Amino acid sequence: MSKFISDFIESLKNYGRTPQIFAWLTVLILLTALFVINAFFLPLLLLILTAIILLGTIFLVMQSQIKLARLSVESSFKIKELNVLIDDLKDGVLVYDNNFKVISFNRTAENIFGLKAADLLGKNLEPKLIKEPRLKTLIQAVFPSLAPTVAQLSEGEWPEVVDISLEDPSLKLRTTLNRIADDRGKTVGFLKVFHDQTREENILQSKSEFIAIAAHQLRTPLTAIHWAFENLNQTETKPEAKETINEGLKLAERSLKIVNDLLDAAKIEEGRFGYHFEEMDLGEFVKQILEQLKSVAEEYHIKLYFSSEKNYKVRIDAEKLNIALSNLIDNAIKYNTKNGNVTVSLTELRDKPGVRIGVEDTGVGIPPEELKKLFMKFYRGTNITQIEPNGSGLGLYITKNIIEQHGGEIGVESILGRGSTFWFTLPLNQSATALNE
Ligand code: ADP
C-alpha cells in the first residue's frame, strides 16, 4: 500500500501535467464517486468486494498511465534533443516525405540556401519550382538532374552521394541522400545532408596553383644544375671529384623528376594533359624504355628482363605512356633488394581484346592495408620512406590517370618482403592485334 501511495505521489510530481495522468485522475474521481453511490445501496460484504475491485482497477490504470506518461515525456525529450542536434550541425539537413513535403530544414540549410524553415515546412518541393528565383538553388540540390554540373559518387546503393556545382550563387555541395524506413522496411521519407565544400575546393585550387607555379619556377634552375653536372661528368677525370659529381647528377635527376611529377599532376587536375594517340608496336616501345632505364638498374644492381607472347599493336600516346611505364619500372628498381630482378611481361587478355603489361619485382613489397592508397596523390608507403626518402608520391597517381585515359585498368598484387607486381591493361584493336600473325 505504501508503494502504491509513493508511486502515486511520484507520478504526480513528475508527470502531473501530462494528459495520461490527467486521464487517470478522472478515472480515480469517477470510480470514487461510483463507490460512494454504492455505499448507500450495497450491503457491507458486497461493498467491501466492490472496494477491492475498484482499488485493483485504479491501481492497474495508474500503472499503465504512468508508463504511458513516462514514454511520452521521454520521446518528446528525445525529439527536442534531436532537433537541437540537427539544428547545430555544420551540414545542412532537409527531411521530406514520399511526396517531397518538407518535414525538417535545419539552420545550416537555411544559411546555405538563404531560405527560412518556416516558409518551407509543409511545402511540397517539385521541379517546376525552379522558376521561383529564391527556390532555384534548393530545387537544383534536391533534384540534381536540374543542376549545371553533377558527379554521382555512389553506385546504385544507399546513401546516394552526389557532388553538385551551382551557379549564382556559386556553390559546390556534396549531397548525401538516405531513405527513412518504417519498422517493416517501407520507405516513409528521405533525409538529405548538404555539405558545403565551396571554401575547401577554392583553397584546394589555390594550393594546386601555388604548387604548379613553384614547380615551374624551380624547373629552369634545376635543369641548369643538371646540365652543369652532366658537363662536369664528361670533362672531369679525378676519381674523388667524379664520385661527388655523380652524386650531384643523381640528386639533380631525382629533383627534376619530382618537379616534373608536380607539374604533370597539376596539368591533370586542370584538364590540360592533352593526348595524341598513334599506332605503335608495344614490344618495341617497352624495350626502348628498358634501354633508357638500364643505367638506373645497373646503379641499383638490378637485372631487367622482358618477355612477350607475341607482338601487339596498340594505339597510345607514346610520351604519356612512357611516363607511366617508366614510373612503374623505376619504382620496381628503387624499391627492390640488391641483386634483385624486374620483369616486364606482355600477355594477351583472355576475356576481352586487350593486353596486360606486368611489372614484377623481387623487392620490399607493400603492406596489404596500404595497397588501396598507393594510387592516391602524395601517398608514400610507410615501409619505403627510409629506403628512399626522395619521392613525390605522385608517380602512381599520374600513371593511373594516363592508363585510364588509354581506356585501360591498373592494379597491384604484392607480398610484403617478397615483391610486387604492378600491372595495367591496354585495349587492343582486334583487327590490328598481332603484327607477326
Ligand atoms: P614515389 O615513388 O615518389 O614515392 P609513387 O606514386 O610512384 O611515388 O609510389 C607511391 C608509393 O607506392 C611509394 O612511395 C611506395 O611506397 C609504393 N610503391 C610503388 N611501387 C612499389 C614497388 N614496386 N614496390 C614497393 N612499393 C612500391
mmCIF file of C-alpha atoms and ligand atoms in Angstrom, residues 331-332 334-335 361 364-366 374 379-381 384 391-396 420 422, ligand 1:
data_model
loop_
_atom_site.group_PDB
_atom_site.id
_atom_site.type_symbol
_atom_site.label_atom_id
_atom_site.label_comp_id
_atom_site.label_asym_id
_atom_site.label_seq_id
_atom_site.Cartn_x
_atom_site.Cartn_y
_atom_site.Cartn_z
ATOM 1 C CA ASN A 331 59.703 2.100 -58.697
ATOM 2 C CA ALA A 332 60.353 -1.610 -59.253
ATOM 3 C CA LYS A 334 64.157 1.644 -56.484
ATOM 4 C CA TYR A 335 62.059 -0.459 -54.113
ATOM 5 C CA ASP A 361 59.882 -7.105 -58.910
ATOM 6 C CA VAL A 364 60.364 -4.947 -50.395
ATOM 7 C CA GLY A 365 56.656 -5.415 -51.160
ATOM 8 C CA ILE A 366 53.734 -3.344 -49.859
ATOM 9 C CA LEU A 374 49.018 3.826 -53.342
ATOM 10 C CA TYR A 379 50.809 8.774 -50.841
ATOM 11 C CA ARG A 380 54.121 7.119 -49.956
ATOM 12 C CA GLY A 381 54.351 3.700 -48.339
ATOM 13 C CA ILE A 384 59.854 2.819 -48.013
ATOM 14 C CA GLY A 391 59.964 10.925 -53.837
ATOM 15 C CA SER A 392 56.823 12.871 -54.530
ATOM 16 C CA GLY A 393 54.191 10.160 -54.052
ATOM 17 C CA LEU A 394 52.724 11.386 -57.342
ATOM 18 C CA GLY A 395 54.108 8.796 -59.783
ATOM 19 C CA LEU A 396 51.318 6.233 -59.367
ATOM 20 C CA SER A 420 55.183 -6.693 -56.063
ATOM 21 C CA PHE A 422 52.103 -3.690 -60.841
HETATM 22 P P1 ADP B 1 57.161 7.734 -55.030
HETATM 23 O O1 ADP B 1 57.847 6.589 -55.683
HETATM 24 O O2 ADP B 1 57.661 9.062 -55.440
HETATM 25 O O3 ADP B 1 57.059 7.592 -53.545
HETATM 26 P P2 ADP B 1 54.791 6.707 -56.383
HETATM 27 O O4 ADP B 1 53.443 7.334 -56.560
HETATM 28 O O5 ADP B 1 55.497 6.284 -57.613
HETATM 29 O O6 ADP B 1 55.625 7.751 -55.539
HETATM 30 O O7 ADP B 1 54.623 5.464 -55.426
HETATM 31 C C1 ADP B 1 53.806 5.600 -54.281
HETATM 32 C C2 ADP B 1 54.213 4.574 -53.244
HETATM 33 O O8 ADP B 1 53.896 3.247 -53.702
HETATM 34 C C3 ADP B 1 55.691 4.518 -52.979
HETATM 35 O O9 ADP B 1 56.068 5.521 -52.057
HETATM 36 C C4 ADP B 1 55.857 3.111 -52.422
HETATM 37 O O10 ADP B 1 55.500 3.074 -51.071
HETATM 38 C C5 ADP B 1 54.802 2.308 -53.176
HETATM 39 N N1 ADP B 1 55.389 1.556 -54.297
HETATM 40 C C6 ADP B 1 55.286 1.848 -55.606
HETATM 41 N N2 ADP B 1 55.890 0.907 -56.354
HETATM 42 C C7 ADP B 1 56.387 -0.009 -55.494
HETATM 43 C C8 ADP B 1 57.110 -1.233 -55.647
HETATM 44 N N3 ADP B 1 57.447 -1.697 -56.847
HETATM 45 N N4 ADP B 1 57.414 -1.917 -54.522
HETATM 46 C C9 ADP B 1 57.055 -1.459 -53.311
HETATM 47 N N5 ADP B 1 56.391 -0.313 -53.093
HETATM 48 C C10 ADP B 1 56.054 0.400 -54.169
#
